[in-house]
Amino acid sequence: MDDWVFMEDPVDAVPRQYVALFGRKGGIGRTFLTHSLARRMAQQGLQVGILDTDMCCSTAQLLLPEGAAKDICFGKSRGWEPINVPIADSDVCIKVFSLAMMLPSEEPASLAFLPHRKRTLLAQFLQHIIWGPLDILLIDTPPSIGEIHIALLEFLRSSHNASVVLVAEDGSAAGQTATESDIILCKSQGVQLAGIVVNKDRATSVGVEGESNHEEDGALDDLSAKHDIPIVSRVALRPAGQSDAASAAESETAALDALASLLNAGPSSADQ
């Protein structure tokens, strides 16, 4: 595999830290988790950006305030400017960029690109977006594993202070296999793994439609121990014994704080 080729004339200011959220299984809430984490870190005083790298079927714009996707700036000679998305009940913003924001409609759109074109677009996004000062750039990735993921891993390997967070769902043999494949891929590429986030965790949730397979519950804990990759937080749909929204929100905040704390410490805080 070729090393990442840096483009000519990149922007001057680059994020202090890159964190990509991987999870090849679909429907695990990776995009929602990315935005929730960004908001929480911004509330803690960090300058945070989100880069959506799903170039074929992005839904990131659905999590933005109405009309926000139309504020993207194309007028810069050296690149694009992301949009500033205000955080409710605060005076802070997060910066967001997505290919979907460059389309005429705010509705989700399905696009098709040849693999080499995806790679070129990703290179432009990573090096020609004018973020300004950023403490951390969260990179939301599409499901499955393809050209975007391989190219992104090459970039992260070539970058200072970069890591991957794996988003997984417990209680599923298919999910466990997908997560283990992601671990092996990241390690083979020499990219730092910050840890695993268990989203929609069945072990700490009640009221979730469908019954849990108790033989598979906790499979990610075994996977974590096997590969020495920590489970840094669990985001439950509805924590056991807590039926009111306030308690559920408190539990989610605690889980996001645990992940934010690890990322604030930098990739060196986790062993490869």
mmCIF file of C-alpha atoms in Angstrom:
data_model
loop_
_atom_site.group_PDB
_atom_site.id
_atom_site.type_symbol
_atom_site.label_atom_id
_atom_site.label_comp_id
_atom_site.label_asym_id
_atom_site.label_seq_id
_atom_site.Cartn_x
_atom_site.Cartn_y
_atom_site.Cartn_z
ATOM 1 C CA MET A 1 0.000 0.000 0.000
ATOM 2 C CA ASP A 2 1.313 3.449 -0.914
ATOM 3 C CA ASP A 3 1.929 6.027 1.763
ATOM 4 C CA TRP A 4 -0.301 9.050 1.926
ATOM 5 C CA VAL A 5 0.686 11.697 -0.643
ATOM 6 C CA PHE A 6 0.261 15.206 0.700
ATOM 7 C CA MET A 7 -1.237 17.697 -1.747
ATOM 8 C CA GLU A 8 0.416 20.946 -2.756
ATOM 9 C CA ASP A 9 -0.407 24.175 -0.974
ATOM 10 C CA PRO A 10 -2.355 22.821 2.025
ATOM 11 C CA VAL A 11 -3.935 25.235 4.481
ATOM 12 C CA ASP A 12 -1.647 26.609 7.162
ATOM 13 C CA ALA A 13 -3.652 25.819 10.300
ATOM 14 C CA VAL A 14 -4.235 22.123 11.007
ATOM 15 C CA PRO A 15 -6.104 20.521 13.919
ATOM 16 C CA ARG A 16 -4.025 19.666 16.971
ATOM 17 C CA GLN A 17 -5.565 16.188 17.030
ATOM 18 C CA TYR A 18 -7.364 13.914 14.570
ATOM 19 C CA VAL A 19 -9.807 11.260 15.789
ATOM 20 C CA ALA A 20 -11.623 9.029 13.306
ATOM 21 C CA LEU A 21 -14.704 7.085 14.389
ATOM 22 C CA PHE A 22 -14.794 3.681 12.692
ATOM 23 C CA GLY A 23 -17.471 1.009 12.708
ATOM 24 C CA ARG A 24 -18.057 -1.127 9.664
ATOM 25 C CA LYS A 25 -21.452 -2.324 10.882
ATOM 26 C CA GLY A 26 -24.304 -0.023 9.841
ATOM 27 C CA GLY A 27 -26.999 1.315 12.165
ATOM 28 C CA ILE A 28 -24.827 1.654 15.280
ATOM 29 C CA GLY A 29 -25.302 5.409 15.658
ATOM 30 C CA ARG A 30 -21.798 6.427 14.622
ATOM 31 C CA THR A 31 -22.836 9.786 13.133
ATOM 32 C CA PHE A 32 -25.112 10.622 16.057
ATOM 33 C CA LEU A 33 -22.364 9.719 18.497
ATOM 34 C CA THR A 34 -19.858 11.871 16.593
ATOM 35 C CA HIS A 35 -22.107 14.924 16.827
ATOM 36 C CA SER A 36 -22.984 14.266 20.479
ATOM 37 C CA LEU A 37 -19.296 13.969 21.391
ATOM 38 C CA ALA A 38 -18.460 17.141 19.464
ATOM 39 C CA ARG A 39 -21.132 19.114 21.302
ATOM 40 C CA ARG A 40 -19.961 17.806 24.674
ATOM 41 C CA MET A 41 -16.313 18.644 23.995
ATOM 42 C CA ALA A 42 -17.264 22.115 22.767
ATOM 43 C CA GLN A 43 -19.210 22.686 25.986
ATOM 44 C CA GLN A 44 -15.997 21.836 27.833
ATOM 45 C CA GLY A 45 -14.230 24.696 26.098
ATOM 46 C CA LEU A 46 -12.533 22.914 23.186
ATOM 47 C CA GLN A 47 -12.499 24.065 19.578
ATOM 48 C CA VAL A 48 -14.067 21.090 17.772
ATOM 49 C CA GLY A 49 -14.675 20.246 14.129
ATOM 50 C CA ILE A 50 -16.535 17.408 12.381
ATOM 51 C CA LEU A 51 -15.570 16.095 8.961
ATOM 52 C CA ASP A 52 -18.124 13.799 7.331
ATOM 53 C CA THR A 53 -16.341 11.436 4.948
ATOM 54 C CA ASP A 54 -19.413 9.533 3.724
ATOM 55 C CA MET A 55 -19.347 10.682 0.110
ATOM 56 C CA CYS A 56 -22.018 8.398 -1.270
ATOM 57 C CA CYS A 57 -24.950 8.724 1.140
ATOM 58 C CA SER A 58 -24.340 11.336 3.817
ATOM 59 C CA THR A 59 -26.962 12.056 6.470
ATOM 60 C CA ALA A 60 -24.846 14.424 8.575
ATOM 61 C CA GLN A 61 -26.836 17.452 7.442
ATOM 62 C CA LEU A 62 -29.960 16.012 9.087
ATOM 63 C CA LEU A 63 -28.363 16.611 12.501
ATOM 64 C CA LEU A 64 -27.773 20.307 11.785
ATOM 65 C CA PRO A 65 -30.142 23.211 12.402
ATOM 66 C CA GLU A 66 -32.514 23.901 9.510
ATOM 67 C CA GLY A 67 -30.812 25.877 6.772
ATOM 68 C CA ALA A 68 -27.334 25.549 8.288
ATOM 69 C CA ALA A 69 -25.992 23.501 5.393
ATOM 70 C CA LYS A 70 -26.500 26.473 3.064
ATOM 71 C CA ASP A 71 -23.952 28.610 4.912
ATOM 72 C CA ILE A 72 -20.885 26.821 3.550
ATOM 73 C CA CYS A 73 -18.354 29.162 1.988
ATOM 74 C CA PHE A 74 -16.845 28.502 -1.461
ATOM 75 C CA GLY A 75 -15.212 31.902 -1.830
ATOM 76 C CA LYS A 76 -11.711 31.036 -0.602
ATOM 77 C CA SER A 77 -8.984 30.588 -3.197
ATOM 78 C CA ARG A 78 -7.150 27.926 -1.172
ATOM 79 C CA GLY A 79 -10.036 25.842 0.084
ATOM 80 C CA TRP A 80 -13.457 25.673 1.680
ATOM 81 C CA GLU A 81 -14.685 26.997 4.978
ATOM 82 C CA PRO A 82 -16.833 24.748 7.201
ATOM 83 C CA ILE A 83 -20.070 25.990 8.700
ATOM 84 C CA ASN A 84 -20.321 27.098 12.324
ATOM 85 C CA VAL A 85 -23.096 25.235 14.143
ATOM 86 C CA PRO A 86 -24.176 26.823 17.439
ATOM 87 C CA ILE A 87 -24.702 24.637 20.497
ATOM 88 C CA ALA A 88 -28.146 25.105 22.044
ATOM 89 C CA ASP A 89 -28.261 27.153 25.258
ATOM 90 C CA SER A 90 -24.615 28.198 24.943
ATOM 91 C CA ASP A 91 -22.406 30.689 23.147
ATOM 92 C CA VAL A 92 -20.099 28.087 21.576
ATOM 93 C CA CYS A 93 -20.093 26.483 18.125
ATOM 94 C CA ILE A 94 -18.740 23.418 16.392
ATOM 95 C CA LYS A 95 -17.434 23.487 12.837
ATOM 96 C CA VAL A 96 -18.874 20.979 10.369
ATOM 97 C CA PHE A 97 -18.049 20.060 6.790
ATOM 98 C CA SER A 98 -19.739 17.484 4.585
ATOM 99 C CA LEU A 99 -19.898 16.837 0.855
ATOM 100 C CA ALA A 100 -23.692 16.894 1.213
ATOM 101 C CA MET A 101 -23.479 20.603 2.027
ATOM 102 C CA MET A 102 -22.156 21.251 -1.468
ATOM 103 C CA LEU A 103 -25.283 19.806 -3.072
ATOM 104 C CA PRO A 104 -28.333 21.897 -4.029
ATOM 105 C CA SER A 105 -30.722 19.996 -1.732
ATOM 106 C CA GLU A 106 -30.493 19.442 2.023
ATOM 107 C CA GLU A 107 -32.177 16.058 1.655
ATOM 108 C CA PRO A 108 -29.930 12.959 1.838
ATOM 109 C CA ALA A 109 -28.566 12.169 -1.596
ATOM 110 C CA SER A 110 -27.015 9.025 -3.036
ATOM 111 C CA LEU A 111 -23.884 9.659 -5.061
ATOM 112 C CA ALA A 112 -21.442 7.368 -6.846
ATOM 113 C CA PHE A 113 -17.699 7.941 -7.232
ATOM 114 C CA LEU A 114 -14.893 5.825 -8.590
ATOM 115 C CA PRO A 115 -12.427 4.774 -5.844
ATOM 116 C CA HIS A 116 -9.650 7.094 -7.043
ATOM 117 C CA ARG A 117 -12.066 10.035 -7.033
ATOM 118 C CA LYS A 118 -13.045 9.307 -3.433
ATOM 119 C CA ARG A 119 -9.385 9.325 -2.483
ATOM 120 C CA THR A 120 -8.848 12.679 -4.200
ATOM 121 C CA LEU A 121 -11.862 14.220 -2.488
ATOM 122 C CA LEU A 122 -10.721 12.959 0.896
ATOM 123 C CA ALA A 123 -7.257 14.455 0.323
ATOM 124 C CA GLN A 124 -8.832 17.800 -0.541
ATOM 125 C CA PHE A 125 -11.081 17.706 2.514
ATOM 126 C CA LEU A 126 -8.268 16.825 4.904
ATOM 127 C CA GLN A 127 -5.823 19.399 3.541
ATOM 128 C CA HIS A 128 -7.828 22.199 1.915
ATOM 129 C CA ILE A 129 -10.600 22.917 4.413
ATOM 130 C CA ILE A 130 -9.908 26.112 6.327
ATOM 131 C CA TRP A 131 -10.809 25.020 9.861
ATOM 132 C CA GLY A 132 -8.907 27.725 11.678
ATOM 133 C CA PRO A 133 -7.632 26.862 15.166
ATOM 134 C CA LEU A 134 -9.002 23.457 16.207
ATOM 135 C CA ASP A 135 -8.190 21.376 19.275
ATOM 136 C CA ILE A 136 -9.668 18.244 17.726
ATOM 137 C CA LEU A 137 -11.175 17.150 14.417
ATOM 138 C CA LEU A 138 -13.660 14.273 14.688
ATOM 139 C CA ILE A 139 -13.852 12.311 11.435
ATOM 140 C CA ASP A 140 -17.121 10.472 10.841
ATOM 141 C CA THR A 141 -16.722 7.538 8.467
ATOM 142 C CA PRO A 142 -19.234 5.535 6.408
ATOM 143 C CA PRO A 143 -20.129 1.942 7.289
ATOM 144 C CA SER A 144 -18.263 -1.006 5.788
ATOM 145 C CA ILE A 145 -14.591 -0.747 4.807
ATOM 146 C CA GLY A 146 -13.532 0.712 1.483
ATOM 147 C CA GLU A 147 -11.254 3.177 -0.256
ATOM 148 C CA ILE A 148 -12.153 5.994 2.143
ATOM 149 C CA HIS A 149 -11.119 3.997 5.211
ATOM 150 C CA ILE A 150 -7.856 2.757 3.719
ATOM 151 C CA ALA A 151 -6.875 6.239 2.513
ATOM 152 C CA LEU A 152 -7.870 7.758 5.846
ATOM 153 C CA LEU A 153 -5.730 5.267 7.752
ATOM 154 C CA GLU A 154 -2.784 6.229 5.542
ATOM 155 C CA PHE A 155 -3.351 9.882 6.404
ATOM 156 C CA LEU A 156 -3.678 9.195 10.123
ATOM 157 C CA ARG A 157 -0.502 7.117 10.085
ATOM 158 C CA SER A 158 1.328 10.067 8.508
ATOM 159 C CA SER A 159 -0.143 12.631 10.904
ATOM 160 C CA HIS A 160 0.953 13.727 14.344
ATOM 161 C CA ASN A 161 -1.432 13.060 17.221
ATOM 162 C CA ALA A 162 -4.007 10.923 15.405
ATOM 163 C CA SER A 163 -6.063 7.937 16.519
ATOM 164 C CA VAL A 164 -9.145 5.823 15.828
ATOM 165 C CA VAL A 165 -12.135 5.191 18.094
ATOM 166 C CA LEU A 166 -14.118 2.055 17.259
ATOM 167 C CA VAL A 167 -17.898 2.302 17.603
ATOM 168 C CA ALA A 168 -19.501 -1.057 18.282
ATOM 169 C CA GLU A 169 -22.734 -2.686 19.386
ATOM 170 C CA ASP A 170 -22.674 -5.429 21.992
ATOM 171 C CA GLY A 171 -24.817 -8.542 21.919
ATOM 172 C CA SER A 172 -24.245 -9.378 18.256
ATOM 173 C CA ALA A 173 -21.929 -12.002 16.817
ATOM 174 C CA ALA A 174 -21.833 -10.087 13.528
ATOM 175 C CA GLY A 175 -20.988 -6.883 15.384
ATOM 176 C CA GLN A 176 -18.183 -8.605 17.298
ATOM 177 C CA THR A 177 -16.684 -9.960 14.084
ATOM 178 C CA ALA A 178 -16.857 -6.523 12.445
ATOM 179 C CA THR A 179 -15.185 -4.850 15.421
ATOM 180 C CA GLU A 180 -12.395 -7.419 15.562
ATOM 181 C CA SER A 181 -11.788 -6.913 11.850
ATOM 182 C CA ASP A 182 -11.510 -3.145 12.445
ATOM 183 C CA ILE A 183 -8.996 -3.726 15.254
ATOM 184 C CA ILE A 184 -6.840 -5.946 13.067
ATOM 185 C CA LEU A 185 -7.014 -3.467 10.170
ATOM 186 C CA CYS A 186 -5.983 -0.464 12.291
ATOM 187 C CA LYS A 187 -3.132 -2.359 13.920
ATOM 188 C CA SER A 188 -1.868 -3.617 10.569
ATOM 189 C CA GLN A 189 -1.730 -0.032 9.344
ATOM 190 C CA GLY A 190 0.121 1.196 12.411
ATOM 191 C CA VAL A 191 -2.641 3.569 13.506
ATOM 192 C CA GLN A 192 -3.256 4.259 17.195
ATOM 193 C CA LEU A 193 -6.461 2.778 18.641
ATOM 194 C CA ALA A 194 -7.803 4.997 21.420
ATOM 195 C CA GLY A 195 -10.478 2.505 22.457
ATOM 196 C CA ILE A 196 -13.947 1.102 21.871
ATOM 197 C CA VAL A 197 -17.258 2.860 22.462
ATOM 198 C CA VAL A 198 -20.197 0.506 22.963
ATOM 199 C CA ASN A 199 -23.202 2.320 21.574
ATOM 200 C CA LYS A 200 -26.762 1.100 22.236
ATOM 201 C CA ASP A 201 -25.309 -1.170 24.896
ATOM 202 C CA ARG A 202 -27.748 -3.977 25.775
ATOM 203 C CA ALA A 203 -25.939 -4.929 28.953
ATOM 204 C CA THR A 204 -26.929 -1.636 30.618
ATOM 205 C CA SER A 205 -30.198 -0.908 28.796
ATOM 206 C CA VAL A 206 -33.817 -1.881 29.197
ATOM 207 C CA GLY A 207 -36.852 -1.256 27.059
ATOM 208 C CA VAL A 208 -34.993 -1.882 23.804
ATOM 209 C CA GLU A 209 -37.065 -3.603 21.158
ATOM 210 C CA GLY A 210 -35.998 -7.197 20.726
ATOM 211 C CA GLU A 211 -34.468 -9.611 23.182
ATOM 212 C CA SER A 212 -30.789 -9.833 23.962
ATOM 213 C CA ASN A 213 -28.871 -13.047 23.369
ATOM 214 C CA HIS A 214 -27.281 -13.516 26.782
ATOM 215 C CA GLU A 215 -24.624 -15.838 25.373
ATOM 216 C CA GLU A 216 -23.389 -12.974 23.177
ATOM 217 C CA ASP A 217 -23.723 -10.172 25.744
ATOM 218 C CA GLY A 218 -20.319 -9.152 26.985
ATOM 219 C CA ALA A 219 -18.594 -10.433 23.843
ATOM 220 C CA LEU A 220 -16.937 -7.057 23.363
ATOM 221 C CA ASP A 221 -15.476 -7.259 26.859
ATOM 222 C CA ASP A 222 -13.747 -10.490 25.827
ATOM 223 C CA LEU A 223 -12.632 -8.846 22.586
ATOM 224 C CA SER A 224 -11.268 -5.868 24.498
ATOM 225 C CA ALA A 225 -9.211 -8.116 26.753
ATOM 226 C CA LYS A 226 -7.997 -10.253 23.848
ATOM 227 C CA HIS A 227 -6.576 -7.299 21.905
ATOM 228 C CA ASP A 228 -5.781 -5.065 24.892
ATOM 229 C CA ILE A 229 -8.018 -2.266 23.583
ATOM 230 C CA PRO A 230 -10.027 -0.537 26.341
ATOM 231 C CA ILE A 231 -13.786 -0.057 26.283
ATOM 232 C CA VAL A 232 -13.760 3.617 27.201
ATOM 233 C CA SER A 233 -17.488 4.252 27.447
ATOM 234 C CA ARG A 234 -20.918 2.724 27.014
ATOM 235 C CA VAL A 235 -23.784 4.830 25.697
ATOM 236 C CA ALA A 236 -27.057 3.184 26.730
ATOM 237 C CA LEU A 237 -30.383 3.777 25.051
ATOM 238 C CA ARG A 238 -32.138 3.688 28.398
ATOM 239 C CA PRO A 239 -30.023 2.770 31.452
ATOM 240 C CA ALA A 240 -31.356 -0.067 33.592
ATOM 241 C CA GLY A 241 -33.510 1.179 36.462
ATOM 242 C CA GLN A 242 -33.740 4.680 34.988
ATOM 243 C CA SER A 243 -36.908 5.307 33.046
ATOM 244 C CA ASP A 244 -37.014 9.109 33.064
ATOM 245 C CA ALA A 245 -35.357 11.213 30.377
ATOM 246 C CA ALA A 246 -33.270 13.234 32.821
ATOM 247 C CA SER A 247 -31.546 10.153 34.234
ATOM 248 C CA ALA A 248 -30.948 8.770 30.756
ATOM 249 C CA ALA A 249 -29.423 12.069 29.665
ATOM 250 C CA GLU A 250 -27.184 12.079 32.741
ATOM 251 C CA SER A 251 -25.941 8.592 31.918
ATOM 252 C CA GLU A 252 -25.233 9.572 28.304
ATOM 253 C CA THR A 253 -23.337 12.673 29.442
ATOM 254 C CA ALA A 254 -21.196 10.577 31.767
ATOM 255 C CA ALA A 255 -20.352 8.195 28.919
ATOM 256 C CA LEU A 256 -19.430 11.070 26.608
ATOM 257 C CA ASP A 257 -17.318 12.659 29.347
ATOM 258 C CA ALA A 258 -15.343 9.414 29.740
ATOM 259 C CA LEU A 259 -14.564 9.363 26.032
ATOM 260 C CA ALA A 260 -13.781 13.088 25.918
ATOM 261 C CA SER A 261 -11.400 12.720 28.848
ATOM 262 C CA LEU A 262 -9.464 9.968 27.087
ATOM 263 C CA LEU A 263 -9.232 11.955 23.844
ATOM 264 C CA ASN A 264 -8.147 15.104 25.683
ATOM 265 C CA ALA A 265 -5.216 13.126 27.059
ATOM 266 C CA GLY A 266 -4.120 12.366 23.486
ATOM 267 C CA PRO A 267 -3.392 9.121 21.639
ATOM 268 C CA SER A 268 -0.303 8.439 23.723
ATOM 269 C CA SER A 269 -2.551 7.649 26.692
ATOM 270 C CA ALA A 270 -3.634 4.386 25.082
ATOM 271 C CA ASP A 271 -1.345 1.550 24.152
ATOM 272 C CA GLN A 272 -1.218 0.391 20.596
#
